[in-house]
């Protein structure tokens, strides 16, 4: 597992999802995997503290994937060692009435991390070129000038959305947001098995919705949209990583290790040093406190 590197999964050239594996055979025991993940979590936690003290960068982690891809459990397992003050998870659902009164990027922009903190987007601004592209009728809820019917949504409309998303990410990256985007690449058969487990295990019944089957029927449409979105928006300042997700434990480790190694490249992230005047008087401050005994 030590040979797993971010570059194995980063999208640096045009990809085909159909030719990209959904399963990675990591020849090690489940116990060993958990131990490796734990070590990586601990390192991430220390780095988080340093990032918080440094207070110059924010980190945006974007997670996308088909239903049952394992986004929720990945968030729980990868970020469980984080200090709660330094990470916020945003799960974006169907836009509410307030959000629809603004442009489609507004709710994502106001959820960006503060300097020194992490934000995890569970589903992201990419829903606006994924679910709305598969279901273009949803666009009509945005009340956009000139868009009165689905027929008004032209190829140029989607071209503009891709340009806007790229500009959005370029802008926030240039202002100190480190962007890492992960697509949890799940096979259709593995999704079927996971949906069956939700139906067959009573305590997981609540996770199932008939709507899951309706979206599953549109699998190929979603795959095509994901493929184009990834190819159009994987940039050096906002790279996509395609993570084989048929095995949840493997996916969690790959994501955690990728985040750690990519952030370690920012060698300027350090704990701030005390001012010289404070350093010079440390003994005096120490003696003052000791004298109170």
Short mmCIF file of C-alpha atoms in Angstrom, two decimals:
data_model
loop_
_atom_site.label_atom_id
_atom_site.label_comp_id
_atom_site.label_asym_id
_atom_site.label_seq_id
_atom_site.Cartn_x
_atom_site.Cartn_y
_atom_site.Cartn_z
CA UNK A 1 0.00 0.00 0.00
CA UNK A 2 3.00 2.27 0.41
CA UNK A 3 3.35 2.24 -3.39
CA UNK A 4 0.00 3.99 -3.84
CA UNK A 5 0.68 7.50 -5.13
CA UNK A 6 -1.68 10.37 -5.97
CA UNK A 7 -0.41 10.44 -9.54
CA UNK A 8 -1.82 6.94 -10.06
CA UNK A 9 -5.33 8.41 -9.79
CA UNK A 10 -4.93 12.05 -10.82
CA UNK A 11 -6.47 13.04 -14.15
CA UNK A 12 -3.72 14.73 -16.18
CA UNK A 13 -5.04 13.81 -19.63
CA UNK A 14 -8.34 12.80 -21.21
CA UNK A 15 -9.84 9.69 -19.63
CA UNK A 16 -12.55 7.16 -20.44
CA UNK A 17 -14.50 6.00 -17.39
CA UNK A 18 -15.41 2.77 -19.15
CA UNK A 19 -11.70 1.94 -19.36
CA UNK A 20 -10.87 3.07 -15.83
CA UNK A 21 -10.92 0.33 -13.16
CA UNK A 22 -13.44 0.45 -10.33
CA UNK A 23 -11.49 -2.06 -8.25
CA UNK A 24 -7.88 -1.99 -7.12
CA UNK A 25 -6.44 -5.23 -5.77
CA UNK A 26 -4.40 -4.28 -2.72
CA UNK A 27 -2.79 -7.47 -1.53
CA UNK A 28 -2.88 -6.95 2.22
CA UNK A 29 -5.13 -7.88 5.11
CA UNK A 30 -8.09 -5.82 6.30
CA UNK A 31 -6.29 -5.32 9.62
CA UNK A 32 -3.23 -3.96 7.82
CA UNK A 33 -5.42 -1.61 5.76
CA UNK A 34 -7.02 -0.20 8.90
CA UNK A 35 -3.62 0.30 10.50
CA UNK A 36 -2.33 2.16 7.45
CA UNK A 37 -5.44 4.34 7.37
CA UNK A 38 -5.06 5.10 11.07
CA UNK A 39 -1.45 6.22 10.61
CA UNK A 40 -2.47 8.41 7.69
CA UNK A 41 -5.33 9.94 9.71
CA UNK A 42 -2.94 10.80 12.53
CA UNK A 43 -0.57 12.54 10.13
CA UNK A 44 -3.47 14.43 8.58
CA UNK A 45 -4.61 15.53 12.02
CA UNK A 46 -1.18 16.99 12.82
CA UNK A 47 -1.09 18.71 9.44
CA UNK A 48 -4.57 20.12 10.10
CA UNK A 49 -3.35 21.70 13.33
CA UNK A 50 -0.40 23.24 11.52
CA UNK A 51 -2.64 24.54 8.72
CA UNK A 52 -4.96 26.08 11.33
CA UNK A 53 -2.08 27.85 13.07
CA UNK A 54 -0.54 28.96 9.76
CA UNK A 55 -3.86 30.54 8.74
CA UNK A 56 -3.00 31.20 5.10
CA UNK A 57 -4.65 28.36 3.17
CA UNK A 58 -8.07 26.76 3.20
CA UNK A 59 -8.62 23.23 1.87
CA UNK A 60 -11.63 22.22 -0.21
CA UNK A 61 -12.24 18.49 -0.57
CA UNK A 62 -14.86 17.66 -3.23
CA UNK A 63 -16.50 14.22 -3.28
CA UNK A 64 -18.64 13.00 -6.15
CA UNK A 65 -19.93 9.57 -7.09
CA UNK A 66 -23.01 7.59 -7.95
CA UNK A 67 -25.49 6.63 -5.22
CA UNK A 68 -23.96 4.10 -2.76
CA UNK A 69 -20.39 5.04 -3.81
CA UNK A 70 -19.48 5.42 -0.12
CA UNK A 71 -19.11 9.19 0.28
CA UNK A 72 -20.68 9.39 3.76
CA UNK A 73 -18.70 6.55 5.29
CA UNK A 74 -15.51 7.84 3.65
CA UNK A 75 -15.99 11.23 5.31
CA UNK A 76 -16.57 9.55 8.67
CA UNK A 77 -13.48 7.34 8.43
CA UNK A 78 -11.00 9.72 6.78
CA UNK A 79 -11.70 12.79 8.92
CA UNK A 80 -12.45 11.18 12.28
CA UNK A 81 -9.14 12.33 13.83
CA UNK A 82 -9.63 15.95 12.80
CA UNK A 83 -10.21 18.66 15.36
CA UNK A 84 -13.87 19.61 14.94
CA UNK A 85 -13.03 23.32 14.95
CA UNK A 86 -11.09 22.95 11.72
CA UNK A 87 -13.37 20.98 9.38
CA UNK A 88 -16.93 21.51 8.14
CA UNK A 89 -18.87 19.04 6.00
CA UNK A 90 -21.49 20.36 3.57
CA UNK A 91 -23.95 17.91 2.01
CA UNK A 92 -25.61 19.65 -0.91
CA UNK A 93 -29.14 18.49 -1.65
CA UNK A 94 -31.77 19.88 -4.02
CA UNK A 95 -31.52 23.72 -3.87
CA UNK A 96 -34.04 25.29 -1.50
CA UNK A 97 -36.11 28.38 -2.24
CA UNK A 98 -33.50 30.78 -0.84
CA UNK A 99 -30.68 29.17 -2.83
CA UNK A 100 -32.75 29.34 -6.02
CA UNK A 101 -32.95 33.12 -5.61
CA UNK A 102 -29.22 33.25 -6.33
CA UNK A 103 -26.96 31.92 -9.07
CA UNK A 104 -26.12 28.22 -8.90
CA UNK A 105 -22.62 28.76 -7.49
CA UNK A 106 -23.75 31.02 -4.64
CA UNK A 107 -24.48 28.31 -2.07
CA UNK A 108 -21.12 26.71 -2.78
CA UNK A 109 -19.21 29.96 -2.57
CA UNK A 110 -20.59 30.84 0.86
CA UNK A 111 -19.65 27.36 2.09
CA UNK A 112 -15.97 27.66 1.19
CA UNK A 113 -13.50 27.08 4.01
CA UNK A 114 -12.06 29.91 6.03
CA UNK A 115 -8.29 30.29 6.07
CA UNK A 116 -6.78 27.52 8.14
CA UNK A 117 -9.77 25.22 7.80
CA UNK A 118 -11.04 22.30 5.73
CA UNK A 119 -14.41 22.13 3.97
CA UNK A 120 -15.69 18.83 2.62
CA UNK A 121 -18.34 19.05 -0.09
CA UNK A 122 -20.42 15.87 -0.16
CA UNK A 123 -21.78 16.37 -3.64
CA UNK A 124 -20.58 19.64 -5.04
CA UNK A 125 -21.00 22.44 -7.53
CA UNK A 126 -20.59 19.71 -10.17
CA UNK A 127 -24.17 18.63 -9.58
CA UNK A 128 -24.95 21.63 -11.80
CA UNK A 129 -23.43 19.87 -14.81
CA UNK A 130 -24.41 16.35 -13.75
CA UNK A 131 -27.90 15.88 -12.32
CA UNK A 132 -29.22 18.98 -14.08
CA UNK A 133 -27.78 17.74 -17.35
CA UNK A 134 -29.41 14.34 -16.97
CA UNK A 135 -32.59 16.11 -15.81
CA UNK A 136 -32.51 19.44 -17.69
CA UNK A 137 -36.03 20.26 -16.51
CA UNK A 138 -34.48 21.08 -13.12
CA UNK A 139 -32.80 24.08 -14.73
CA UNK A 140 -36.20 25.72 -15.14
CA UNK A 141 -36.39 26.07 -11.33
CA UNK A 142 -33.45 28.49 -11.49
CA UNK A 143 -35.59 31.08 -13.28
CA UNK A 144 -32.79 32.11 -15.64
CA UNK A 145 -33.57 34.84 -18.19
CA UNK A 146 -34.08 33.37 -21.65
CA UNK A 147 -34.59 29.81 -20.36
CA UNK A 148 -38.34 29.22 -20.57
CA UNK A 149 -38.36 25.59 -21.74
CA UNK A 150 -35.94 22.67 -21.87
CA UNK A 151 -35.50 23.40 -25.57
CA UNK A 152 -33.85 26.72 -24.61
CA UNK A 153 -31.00 24.83 -22.92
CA UNK A 154 -28.46 24.67 -25.73
CA UNK A 155 -24.96 23.13 -25.90
CA UNK A 156 -23.66 26.66 -25.42
CA UNK A 157 -25.46 26.78 -22.06
CA UNK A 158 -23.42 23.82 -20.78
CA UNK A 159 -20.25 25.23 -22.33
CA UNK A 160 -20.79 28.40 -20.29
CA UNK A 161 -21.32 26.35 -17.12
CA UNK A 162 -18.04 24.55 -17.56
CA UNK A 163 -16.28 27.87 -18.16
CA UNK A 164 -17.91 29.33 -15.03
CA UNK A 165 -16.88 26.38 -12.88
CA UNK A 166 -13.30 26.54 -14.15
CA UNK A 167 -13.21 30.30 -13.49
CA UNK A 168 -14.69 29.80 -10.01
CA UNK A 169 -12.04 27.25 -9.09
CA UNK A 170 -9.22 29.32 -10.62
CA UNK A 171 -10.35 32.34 -8.60
CA UNK A 172 -10.54 30.58 -5.24
CA UNK A 173 -7.28 28.71 -5.86
CA UNK A 174 -5.50 31.99 -6.55
CA UNK A 175 -6.79 33.23 -3.19
CA UNK A 176 -5.42 30.40 -1.10
CA UNK A 177 -7.95 27.57 -1.41
CA UNK A 178 -6.29 24.20 -2.07
CA UNK A 179 -8.75 22.16 -4.16
CA UNK A 180 -8.74 18.35 -4.33
CA UNK A 181 -11.61 16.64 -6.19
CA UNK A 182 -12.38 12.93 -5.88
CA UNK A 183 -14.69 10.86 -8.06
CA UNK A 184 -15.52 7.56 -6.35
CA UNK A 185 -15.66 5.25 -9.35
CA UNK A 186 -18.21 2.52 -8.66
CA UNK A 187 -19.24 -0.32 -10.96
CA UNK A 188 -22.89 -0.81 -11.80
CA UNK A 189 -22.81 -4.35 -10.39
CA UNK A 190 -21.35 -3.19 -7.09
CA UNK A 191 -24.06 -0.55 -6.83
CA UNK A 192 -26.66 -3.27 -7.37
CA UNK A 193 -25.18 -5.33 -4.55
CA UNK A 194 -25.12 -2.34 -2.19
CA UNK A 195 -28.73 -1.46 -2.96
CA UNK A 196 -29.71 -5.07 -2.31
CA UNK A 197 -27.95 -4.97 1.08
CA UNK A 198 -29.97 -1.89 1.99
CA UNK A 199 -33.16 -3.82 1.28
CA UNK A 200 -32.03 -7.05 2.93
CA UNK A 201 -30.60 -5.53 6.13
CA UNK A 202 -33.38 -4.05 8.25
CA UNK A 203 -31.22 -1.48 10.03
CA UNK A 204 -30.18 -0.09 6.62
CA UNK A 205 -33.67 -0.02 5.09
CA UNK A 206 -33.95 3.70 5.79
CA UNK A 207 -31.12 4.40 3.32
CA UNK A 208 -33.13 3.03 0.40
CA UNK A 209 -35.37 5.20 -1.77
CA UNK A 210 -37.34 4.12 -4.86
CA UNK A 211 -35.73 7.11 -6.51
CA UNK A 212 -32.41 5.26 -6.34
CA UNK A 213 -33.73 2.82 -8.94
CA UNK A 214 -34.95 5.60 -11.21
CA UNK A 215 -31.49 7.19 -11.18
CA UNK A 216 -29.83 3.81 -11.65
CA UNK A 217 -31.81 3.37 -14.88
CA UNK A 218 -29.96 6.47 -16.13
CA UNK A 219 -26.54 5.02 -15.32
CA UNK A 220 -25.05 5.49 -18.80
CA UNK A 221 -26.26 9.09 -18.99
CA UNK A 222 -24.56 9.87 -15.69
CA UNK A 223 -21.35 8.14 -16.72
CA UNK A 224 -21.20 10.22 -19.89
CA UNK A 225 -21.79 13.44 -17.95
CA UNK A 226 -19.20 12.55 -15.31
CA UNK A 227 -16.65 11.72 -17.96
CA UNK A 228 -17.08 15.03 -19.75
CA UNK A 229 -17.12 17.02 -16.50
CA UNK A 230 -13.89 15.41 -15.29
CA UNK A 231 -12.14 15.85 -18.63
CA UNK A 232 -13.24 19.47 -18.93
CA UNK A 233 -12.35 20.57 -15.40
CA UNK A 234 -9.31 18.66 -14.14
CA UNK A 235 -6.69 21.39 -13.89
CA UNK A 236 -3.31 21.65 -12.11
CA UNK A 237 -4.85 24.01 -9.53
CA UNK A 238 -8.01 21.85 -9.15
CA UNK A 239 -7.21 18.25 -10.11
CA UNK A 240 -9.63 15.34 -10.25
CA UNK A 241 -8.67 11.96 -8.81
CA UNK A 242 -10.58 8.88 -9.98
CA UNK A 243 -10.67 6.50 -7.03
CA UNK A 244 -11.64 2.82 -7.53
CA UNK A 245 -14.61 2.53 -5.13
CA UNK A 246 -15.82 -1.06 -5.35
CA UNK A 247 -13.89 -1.69 -2.13
CA UNK A 248 -14.71 0.99 0.47
CA UNK A 249 -11.66 0.39 2.67
CA UNK A 250 -9.30 0.77 -0.28
CA UNK A 251 -11.05 3.96 -1.43
CA UNK A 252 -10.79 5.53 2.03
CA UNK A 253 -7.09 4.88 2.23
CA UNK A 254 -6.44 6.18 -1.29
CA UNK A 255 -8.30 9.42 -0.57
CA UNK A 256 -6.62 9.94 2.81
CA UNK A 257 -3.14 9.25 1.44
CA UNK A 258 -3.75 11.51 -1.55
CA UNK A 259 -4.88 14.41 0.64
CA UNK A 260 -1.86 13.98 2.91
CA UNK A 261 0.73 13.75 0.14
CA UNK A 262 -0.70 16.62 -1.87
CA UNK A 263 -0.80 18.92 1.17
CA UNK A 264 2.74 17.96 2.15
CA UNK A 265 3.87 19.60 -1.10
CA UNK A 266 3.01 22.97 0.47
CA UNK A 267 6.26 23.27 2.37
CA UNK A 268 5.47 26.84 3.43
CA UNK A 269 2.76 25.56 5.79
CA UNK A 270 4.43 25.83 9.18
CA UNK A 271 3.50 26.74 12.70
CA UNK A 272 4.03 30.48 13.23
CA UNK A 273 7.08 31.54 15.22
CA UNK A 274 6.95 33.84 18.20
CA UNK A 275 8.10 37.41 17.74
CA UNK A 276 11.73 37.99 18.73
CA UNK A 277 10.69 40.20 21.63
CA UNK A 278 8.45 37.47 23.04
CA UNK A 279 11.18 34.85 22.57
CA UNK A 280 13.66 37.01 24.44
CA UNK A 281 11.34 37.27 27.43
CA UNK A 282 10.11 33.67 27.65
CA UNK A 283 12.12 33.06 30.83
CA UNK A 284 10.66 36.18 32.42
CA UNK A 285 7.09 35.11 31.59
CA UNK A 286 7.85 31.65 32.92
CA UNK A 287 9.25 33.04 36.18
CA UNK A 288 6.26 35.34 36.64
CA UNK A 289 3.85 32.41 36.39
CA UNK A 290 5.97 30.22 38.68
CA UNK A 291 6.08 33.00 41.28
CA UNK A 292 2.31 32.85 41.64
CA UNK A 293 2.55 29.50 43.43
#
